[in-house]
Amino acid sequence: GQNIDQPTEMTATEGAIVQINCTYQTSGFNGLFWYQQHAGEAPTFLSYNVLDGLEEKGRFSSFLSRSKGYSYLLLKELQMKDSASYLCAVTDSNYQLIWGAGTKLIIKP
Amino acid sequence: DAGITQSPRYKITETGRQVTLMCHQTWSHSYMFWYRQDLGHGLRLIYYSAAADITDKGEVPDGYVVSRSKTENFPLTLESATRSQTSVYFCASSESEVAYEQYFGPGTRLTVT
């Protein structure tokens, strides 16, 4: 079956760096997305990776290794507003998005 | 204002009743999607549509019906609501099914009693 694994919850300190991992096993691969979802709100797009390597966008970076079925989202200079759930999603061979259950990130002062 | 809207935002209904959740987008995006989100699960695709009058099943379509007579609207109907359909429902749209970000509506919190 298709599966995406992310840690359920992580805690980090304001101003620090945190890495949220995502591993996937899907039938084919056509790209990986990261979304941010604040409590009670809709998911919003953060990043998209289709080739191996690191994509940087301000304080957020996303890495992909297709051979390892692995991605991570790196958040630098953490701010309290970064407290949210981070959703990993993979596009499979049928171009369907398969979603992970999300990682709840708690930022402490 | 441009964007994607859902109505109602909150709904309480009884088992066996028919319920329709509305979704409207102003970007003229081709693709529209309906998801449900439950604690401990990722977003699960119910139905999607590639264009007006073209719809297809997702991962969890049973008990749901969709239609898309106009590009901008994509209503989701629960024909006979069950308690297991208590969930948060998100509508989303995108320019393409592949490699494009999806824009999500604010969600509808549905409770079936």
PDB file of C-alpha atoms in Angstrom:
ATOM      1  CA  GLY A   1       0.000   0.000   0.000  1.00  0.00           C
ATOM      2  CA  GLN A   2       0.940   3.650  -0.160  1.00  0.00           C
ATOM      3  CA  ASN A   3       2.285   5.226   2.970  1.00  0.00           C
ATOM      4  CA  ILE A   4       3.682   8.520   4.153  1.00  0.00           C
ATOM      5  CA  ASP A   5       5.281   8.755   7.591  1.00  0.00           C
ATOM      6  CA  GLN A   6       5.896  11.884   9.597  1.00  0.00           C
ATOM      7  CA  PRO A   7       6.474  12.365  13.317  1.00  0.00           C
ATOM      8  CA  THR A   8       3.214  13.161  15.077  1.00  0.00           C
ATOM      9  CA  GLU A   9       4.533  16.034  17.158  1.00  0.00           C
ATOM     10  CA  MET A  10       7.744  18.013  17.641  1.00  0.00           C
ATOM     11  CA  THR A  11       8.735  20.765  20.039  1.00  0.00           C
ATOM     12  CA  ALA A  12      11.330  23.464  19.386  1.00  0.00           C
ATOM     13  CA  THR A  13      12.470  26.747  20.883  1.00  0.00           C
ATOM     14  CA  GLU A  14      11.886  30.188  19.422  1.00  0.00           C
ATOM     15  CA  GLY A  15      14.893  31.289  17.384  1.00  0.00           C
ATOM     16  CA  ALA A  16      16.164  27.733  16.887  1.00  0.00           C
ATOM     17  CA  ILE A  17      16.180  25.420  13.850  1.00  0.00           C
ATOM     18  CA  VAL A  18      13.947  22.385  13.419  1.00  0.00           C
ATOM     19  CA  GLN A  19      13.882  19.631  10.809  1.00  0.00           C
ATOM     20  CA  ILE A  20      10.665  17.757  10.072  1.00  0.00           C
ATOM     21  CA  ASN A  21      11.168  14.462   8.283  1.00  0.00           C
ATOM     22  CA  CYS A  22       8.895  12.697   5.839  1.00  0.00           C
ATOM     23  CA  THR A  23       9.402   9.220   4.411  1.00  0.00           C
ATOM     24  CA  TYR A  24       7.209   7.805   1.713  1.00  0.00           C
ATOM     25  CA  GLN A  25       6.395   4.573  -0.043  1.00  0.00           C
ATOM     26  CA  THR A  26       4.163   5.211  -3.015  1.00  0.00           C
ATOM     27  CA  SER A  27       3.425   3.657  -6.384  1.00  0.00           C
ATOM     28  CA  GLY A  28       5.530   5.993  -8.455  1.00  0.00           C
ATOM     29  CA  PHE A  29       6.604   9.525  -7.718  1.00  0.00           C
ATOM     30  CA  ASN A  30       5.760  12.791  -9.422  1.00  0.00           C
ATOM     31  CA  GLY A  31       6.650  15.329  -6.798  1.00  0.00           C
ATOM     32  CA  LEU A  32       6.472  16.115  -3.104  1.00  0.00           C
ATOM     33  CA  PHE A  33       4.689  19.014  -1.437  1.00  0.00           C
ATOM     34  CA  TRP A  34       4.892  20.588   1.988  1.00  0.00           C
ATOM     35  CA  TYR A  35       1.921  22.494   3.374  1.00  0.00           C
ATOM     36  CA  GLN A  36       1.473  24.451   6.585  1.00  0.00           C
ATOM     37  CA  GLN A  37      -1.796  24.283   8.510  1.00  0.00           C
ATOM     38  CA  HIS A  38      -2.527  26.445  11.524  1.00  0.00           C
ATOM     39  CA  ALA A  39      -5.079  25.069  13.969  1.00  0.00           C
ATOM     40  CA  GLY A  40      -8.621  25.537  12.686  1.00  0.00           C
ATOM     41  CA  GLU A  41      -7.452  26.845   9.335  1.00  0.00           C
ATOM     42  CA  ALA A  42      -6.897  25.541   5.816  1.00  0.00           C
ATOM     43  CA  PRO A  43      -3.573  24.158   4.593  1.00  0.00           C
ATOM     44  CA  THR A  44      -1.379  26.591   2.680  1.00  0.00           C
ATOM     45  CA  PHE A  45       1.386  25.713   0.230  1.00  0.00           C
ATOM     46  CA  LEU A  46       5.006  25.927   1.363  1.00  0.00           C
ATOM     47  CA  SER A  47       7.167  24.078  -1.141  1.00  0.00           C
ATOM     48  CA  TYR A  48       7.387  21.614  -4.001  1.00  0.00           C
ATOM     49  CA  ASN A  49      10.256  19.244  -4.834  1.00  0.00           C
ATOM     50  CA  VAL A  50      10.457  16.985  -7.848  1.00  0.00           C
ATOM     51  CA  LEU A  51      14.252  16.664  -8.252  1.00  0.00           C
ATOM     52  CA  ASP A  52      16.782  15.628  -5.621  1.00  0.00           C
ATOM     53  CA  GLY A  53      18.313  18.390  -3.616  1.00  0.00           C
ATOM     54  CA  LEU A  54      17.540  21.368  -1.488  1.00  0.00           C
ATOM     55  CA  GLU A  55      15.045  24.110  -2.314  1.00  0.00           C
ATOM     56  CA  GLU A  56      15.380  27.239  -0.207  1.00  0.00           C
ATOM     57  CA  LYS A  57      12.686  29.820   0.313  1.00  0.00           C
ATOM     58  CA  GLY A  58      13.459  32.365   2.985  1.00  0.00           C
ATOM     59  CA  ARG A  59      13.483  30.754   6.433  1.00  0.00           C
ATOM     60  CA  PHE A  60      12.088  27.515   5.030  1.00  0.00           C
ATOM     61  CA  SER A  61      13.986  24.895   3.017  1.00  0.00           C
ATOM     62  CA  SER A  62      12.857  21.533   1.685  1.00  0.00           C
ATOM     63  CA  PHE A  63      15.074  18.614   0.743  1.00  0.00           C
ATOM     64  CA  LEU A  64      14.311  15.553  -1.360  1.00  0.00           C
ATOM     65  CA  SER A  65      16.064  12.227  -1.918  1.00  0.00           C
ATOM     66  CA  ARG A  66      14.035  10.126  -4.334  1.00  0.00           C
ATOM     67  CA  SER A  67      16.293   7.078  -4.004  1.00  0.00           C
ATOM     68  CA  LYS A  68      15.681   7.034  -0.240  1.00  0.00           C
ATOM     69  CA  GLY A  69      12.017   8.005  -0.375  1.00  0.00           C
ATOM     70  CA  TYR A  70      12.820  10.814   2.004  1.00  0.00           C
ATOM     71  CA  SER A  71      12.227  14.508   2.416  1.00  0.00           C
ATOM     72  CA  TYR A  72      12.644  17.042   5.153  1.00  0.00           C
ATOM     73  CA  LEU A  73      11.399  20.532   5.835  1.00  0.00           C
ATOM     74  CA  LEU A  74      13.897  22.791   7.594  1.00  0.00           C
ATOM     75  CA  LEU A  75      12.646  25.813   9.468  1.00  0.00           C
ATOM     76  CA  LYS A  76      15.205  28.371  10.634  1.00  0.00           C
ATOM     77  CA  GLU A  77      14.957  31.261  13.095  1.00  0.00           C
ATOM     78  CA  LEU A  78      11.753  29.847  14.487  1.00  0.00           C
ATOM     79  CA  GLN A  79       9.001  32.264  15.377  1.00  0.00           C
ATOM     80  CA  MET A  80       5.940  31.678  17.541  1.00  0.00           C
ATOM     81  CA  LYS A  81       3.766  31.992  14.440  1.00  0.00           C
ATOM     82  CA  ASP A  82       5.455  28.871  13.048  1.00  0.00           C
ATOM     83  CA  SER A  83       3.464  26.813  15.545  1.00  0.00           C
ATOM     84  CA  ALA A  84       1.312  24.761  13.186  1.00  0.00           C
ATOM     85  CA  SER A  85       0.970  21.365  11.586  1.00  0.00           C
ATOM     86  CA  TYR A  86       3.191  20.597   8.617  1.00  0.00           C
ATOM     87  CA  LEU A  87       1.773  18.239   6.009  1.00  0.00           C
ATOM     88  CA  CYS A  88       3.849  16.187   3.584  1.00  0.00           C
ATOM     89  CA  ALA A  89       2.133  15.021   0.391  1.00  0.00           C
ATOM     90  CA  VAL A  90       3.391  12.944  -2.542  1.00  0.00           C
ATOM     91  CA  THR A  91       2.029  12.782  -6.083  1.00  0.00           C
ATOM     92  CA  ASP A  92       1.987   9.143  -7.157  1.00  0.00           C
ATOM     93  CA  SER A  93       2.124   7.531 -10.606  1.00  0.00           C
ATOM     94  CA  ASN A  94      -1.595   8.210 -11.103  1.00  0.00           C
ATOM     95  CA  TYR A  95      -1.021  11.874 -10.268  1.00  0.00           C
ATOM     96  CA  GLN A  96      -2.996  11.510  -7.064  1.00  0.00           C
ATOM     97  CA  LEU A  97      -1.812  13.373  -3.982  1.00  0.00           C
ATOM     98  CA  ILE A  98      -1.171  11.077  -1.024  1.00  0.00           C
ATOM     99  CA  TRP A  99      -1.088  12.974   2.262  1.00  0.00           C
ATOM    100  CA  GLY A 100       0.752  12.275   5.475  1.00  0.00           C
ATOM    101  CA  ALA A 101      -1.079  12.756   8.774  1.00  0.00           C
ATOM    102  CA  GLY A 102       0.992  15.860   9.522  1.00  0.00           C
ATOM    103  CA  THR A 103       3.494  16.907  12.160  1.00  0.00           C
ATOM    104  CA  LYS A 104       2.313  19.258  14.884  1.00  0.00           C
ATOM    105  CA  LEU A 105       5.117  21.695  15.672  1.00  0.00           C
ATOM    106  CA  ILE A 106       5.027  23.414  19.047  1.00  0.00           C
ATOM    107  CA  ILE A 107       7.266  26.448  19.514  1.00  0.00           C
ATOM    108  CA  LYS A 108       8.237  27.414  23.055  1.00  0.00           C
ATOM    109  CA  PRO A 109       9.580  30.820  24.047  1.00  0.00           C
TER     110      PRO A 109
ATOM    111  CA  ASP B   1     -12.849  39.152  -3.653  1.00  0.00           C
ATOM    112  CA  ALA B   2     -11.030  36.447  -5.564  1.00  0.00           C
ATOM    113  CA  GLY B   3     -10.529  33.171  -3.798  1.00  0.00           C
ATOM    114  CA  ILE B   4     -12.182  29.959  -2.778  1.00  0.00           C
ATOM    115  CA  THR B   5     -15.107  29.924  -0.405  1.00  0.00           C
ATOM    116  CA  GLN B   6     -17.104  27.216   1.318  1.00  0.00           C
ATOM    117  CA  SER B   7     -20.526  27.253   2.887  1.00  0.00           C
ATOM    118  CA  PRO B   8     -21.731  26.605   5.431  1.00  0.00           C
ATOM    119  CA  ARG B   9     -18.697  26.873   7.710  1.00  0.00           C
ATOM    120  CA  TYR B  10     -20.404  24.823  10.413  1.00  0.00           C
ATOM    121  CA  LYS B  11     -23.246  22.334  10.107  1.00  0.00           C
ATOM    122  CA  ILE B  12     -24.977  19.985  12.509  1.00  0.00           C
ATOM    123  CA  THR B  13     -27.302  17.424  10.999  1.00  0.00           C
ATOM    124  CA  GLU B  14     -28.999  14.198  11.948  1.00  0.00           C
ATOM    125  CA  THR B  15     -28.244  10.706  10.739  1.00  0.00           C
ATOM    126  CA  GLY B  16     -30.059   9.929   7.514  1.00  0.00           C
ATOM    127  CA  ARG B  17     -30.491  13.512   6.335  1.00  0.00           C
ATOM    128  CA  GLN B  18     -29.165  14.804   3.049  1.00  0.00           C
ATOM    129  CA  VAL B  19     -26.566  17.560   3.310  1.00  0.00           C
ATOM    130  CA  THR B  20     -24.915  19.641   0.610  1.00  0.00           C
ATOM    131  CA  LEU B  21     -21.652  21.465   1.125  1.00  0.00           C
ATOM    132  CA  MET B  22     -20.932  24.267  -1.298  1.00  0.00           C
ATOM    133  CA  CYS B  23     -17.623  25.305  -2.826  1.00  0.00           C
ATOM    134  CA  HIS B  24     -17.002  28.295  -5.084  1.00  0.00           C
ATOM    135  CA  GLN B  25     -13.765  29.562  -6.638  1.00  0.00           C
ATOM    136  CA  THR B  26     -13.138  32.703  -8.638  1.00  0.00           C
ATOM    137  CA  TRP B  27      -9.812  31.839 -10.287  1.00  0.00           C
ATOM    138  CA  SER B  28     -11.291  29.712 -13.110  1.00  0.00           C
ATOM    139  CA  HIS B  29      -9.041  26.865 -12.028  1.00  0.00           C
ATOM    140  CA  SER B  30      -9.655  23.668 -13.980  1.00  0.00           C
ATOM    141  CA  TYR B  31      -9.217  21.258 -11.092  1.00  0.00           C
ATOM    142  CA  MET B  32     -11.262  21.113  -7.939  1.00  0.00           C
ATOM    143  CA  PHE B  33     -11.058  18.672  -5.066  1.00  0.00           C
ATOM    144  CA  TRP B  34     -12.994  17.612  -1.992  1.00  0.00           C
ATOM    145  CA  TYR B  35     -11.118  16.281   1.042  1.00  0.00           C
ATOM    146  CA  ARG B  36     -12.055  15.225   4.515  1.00  0.00           C
ATOM    147  CA  GLN B  37      -9.691  15.637   7.431  1.00  0.00           C
ATOM    148  CA  ASP B  38      -9.974  13.565  10.586  1.00  0.00           C
ATOM    149  CA  LEU B  39      -7.709  13.414  13.620  1.00  0.00           C
ATOM    150  CA  GLY B  40      -4.897  10.937  13.075  1.00  0.00           C
ATOM    151  CA  HIS B  41      -5.450  10.813   9.345  1.00  0.00           C
ATOM    152  CA  GLY B  42      -4.025  12.843   6.554  1.00  0.00           C
ATOM    153  CA  LEU B  43      -6.283  14.628   4.154  1.00  0.00           C
ATOM    154  CA  ARG B  44      -8.280  12.026   2.271  1.00  0.00           C
ATOM    155  CA  LEU B  45      -9.547  12.720  -1.214  1.00  0.00           C
ATOM    156  CA  ILE B  46     -13.266  12.154  -1.702  1.00  0.00           C
ATOM    157  CA  TYR B  47     -13.819  13.316  -5.266  1.00  0.00           C
ATOM    158  CA  TYR B  48     -12.082  15.527  -7.761  1.00  0.00           C
ATOM    159  CA  SER B  49     -12.967  17.234 -11.005  1.00  0.00           C
ATOM    160  CA  ALA B  50     -10.741  18.077 -13.963  1.00  0.00           C
ATOM    161  CA  ALA B  51     -13.262  20.400 -15.614  1.00  0.00           C
ATOM    162  CA  ALA B  52     -16.959  21.125 -15.777  1.00  0.00           C
ATOM    163  CA  ASP B  53     -18.945  17.898 -16.175  1.00  0.00           C
ATOM    164  CA  ILE B  54     -15.860  15.741 -15.478  1.00  0.00           C
ATOM    165  CA  THR B  55     -15.618  14.167 -12.044  1.00  0.00           C
ATOM    166  CA  ASP B  56     -13.803  11.162 -10.630  1.00  0.00           C
ATOM    167  CA  LYS B  57     -13.631   9.214  -7.403  1.00  0.00           C
ATOM    168  CA  GLY B  58     -10.879   9.634  -4.889  1.00  0.00           C
ATOM    169  CA  GLU B  59      -9.839   7.455  -2.000  1.00  0.00           C
ATOM    170  CA  VAL B  60     -13.079   7.592   0.045  1.00  0.00           C
ATOM    171  CA  PRO B  61     -16.071   8.307  -2.256  1.00  0.00           C
ATOM    172  CA  ASP B  62     -18.714   6.053  -0.687  1.00  0.00           C
ATOM    173  CA  GLY B  63     -21.731   7.957   0.612  1.00  0.00           C
ATOM    174  CA  TYR B  64     -20.874  11.141  -1.294  1.00  0.00           C
ATOM    175  CA  VAL B  65     -22.046  12.616  -4.579  1.00  0.00           C
ATOM    176  CA  VAL B  66     -20.583  15.530  -6.521  1.00  0.00           C
ATOM    177  CA  SER B  67     -21.488  17.553  -9.562  1.00  0.00           C
ATOM    178  CA  ARG B  68     -19.807  20.288 -11.532  1.00  0.00           C
ATOM    179  CA  SER B  69     -22.075  22.012 -13.986  1.00  0.00           C
ATOM    180  CA  LYS B  70     -20.046  25.244 -13.850  1.00  0.00           C
ATOM    181  CA  THR B  71     -16.278  25.640 -13.597  1.00  0.00           C
ATOM    182  CA  GLU B  72     -16.508  27.754 -10.466  1.00  0.00           C
ATOM    183  CA  ASN B  73     -18.790  25.537  -8.369  1.00  0.00           C
ATOM    184  CA  PHE B  74     -18.229  22.057  -6.980  1.00  0.00           C
ATOM    185  CA  PRO B  75     -20.898  21.004  -4.465  1.00  0.00           C
ATOM    186  CA  LEU B  76     -20.540  17.877  -2.336  1.00  0.00           C
ATOM    187  CA  THR B  77     -23.669  16.038  -1.217  1.00  0.00           C
ATOM    188  CA  LEU B  78     -23.977  13.496   1.537  1.00  0.00           C
ATOM    189  CA  GLU B  79     -26.989  11.529   0.410  1.00  0.00           C
ATOM    190  CA  SER B  80     -27.834   9.997   3.794  1.00  0.00           C
ATOM    191  CA  ALA B  81     -25.487  11.283   6.468  1.00  0.00           C
ATOM    192  CA  THR B  82     -23.886   8.861   8.914  1.00  0.00           C
ATOM    193  CA  ARG B  83     -21.961   9.543  12.128  1.00  0.00           C
ATOM    194  CA  SER B  84     -18.767   8.337  10.434  1.00  0.00           C
ATOM    195  CA  GLN B  85     -19.069  11.326   8.099  1.00  0.00           C
ATOM    196  CA  THR B  86     -18.539  13.735  10.979  1.00  0.00           C
ATOM    197  CA  SER B  87     -15.399  15.528   9.845  1.00  0.00           C
ATOM    198  CA  VAL B  88     -13.870  18.732   8.537  1.00  0.00           C
ATOM    199  CA  TYR B  89     -14.351  19.034   4.802  1.00  0.00           C
ATOM    200  CA  PHE B  90     -11.998  21.057   2.638  1.00  0.00           C
ATOM    201  CA  CYS B  91     -12.522  22.097  -0.925  1.00  0.00           C
ATOM    202  CA  ALA B  92      -9.453  22.948  -2.999  1.00  0.00           C
ATOM    203  CA  SER B  93      -8.641  24.091  -6.504  1.00  0.00           C
ATOM    204  CA  SER B  94      -5.569  24.127  -8.721  1.00  0.00           C
ATOM    205  CA  GLU B  95      -4.572  25.054 -12.231  1.00  0.00           C
ATOM    206  CA  SER B  96      -3.429  21.503 -12.881  1.00  0.00           C
ATOM    207  CA  GLU B  97      -3.564  18.140 -11.210  1.00  0.00           C
ATOM    208  CA  VAL B  98       0.189  17.790 -11.310  1.00  0.00           C
ATOM    209  CA  ALA B  99       2.954  19.969  -9.977  1.00  0.00           C
ATOM    210  CA  TYR B 100       0.754  22.856  -9.014  1.00  0.00           C
ATOM    211  CA  GLU B 101      -0.132  23.944  -5.539  1.00  0.00           C
ATOM    212  CA  GLN B 102      -3.667  23.494  -4.362  1.00  0.00           C
ATOM    213  CA  TYR B 103      -5.554  26.402  -2.854  1.00  0.00           C
ATOM    214  CA  PHE B 104      -7.831  25.401  -0.028  1.00  0.00           C
ATOM    215  CA  GLY B 105     -11.094  26.849   1.123  1.00  0.00           C
ATOM    216  CA  PRO B 106     -11.608  27.606   4.839  1.00  0.00           C
ATOM    217  CA  GLY B 107     -13.330  24.281   5.504  1.00  0.00           C
ATOM    218  CA  THR B 108     -16.735  23.111   6.699  1.00  0.00           C
ATOM    219  CA  ARG B 109     -16.990  21.448  10.093  1.00  0.00           C
ATOM    220  CA  LEU B 110     -19.791  18.899   9.826  1.00  0.00           C
ATOM    221  CA  THR B 111     -21.255  17.055  12.800  1.00  0.00           C
ATOM    222  CA  VAL B 112     -23.689  14.209  12.258  1.00  0.00           C
ATOM    223  CA  THR B 113     -25.686  13.323  15.376  1.00  0.00           C
TER     224      THR B 113
END
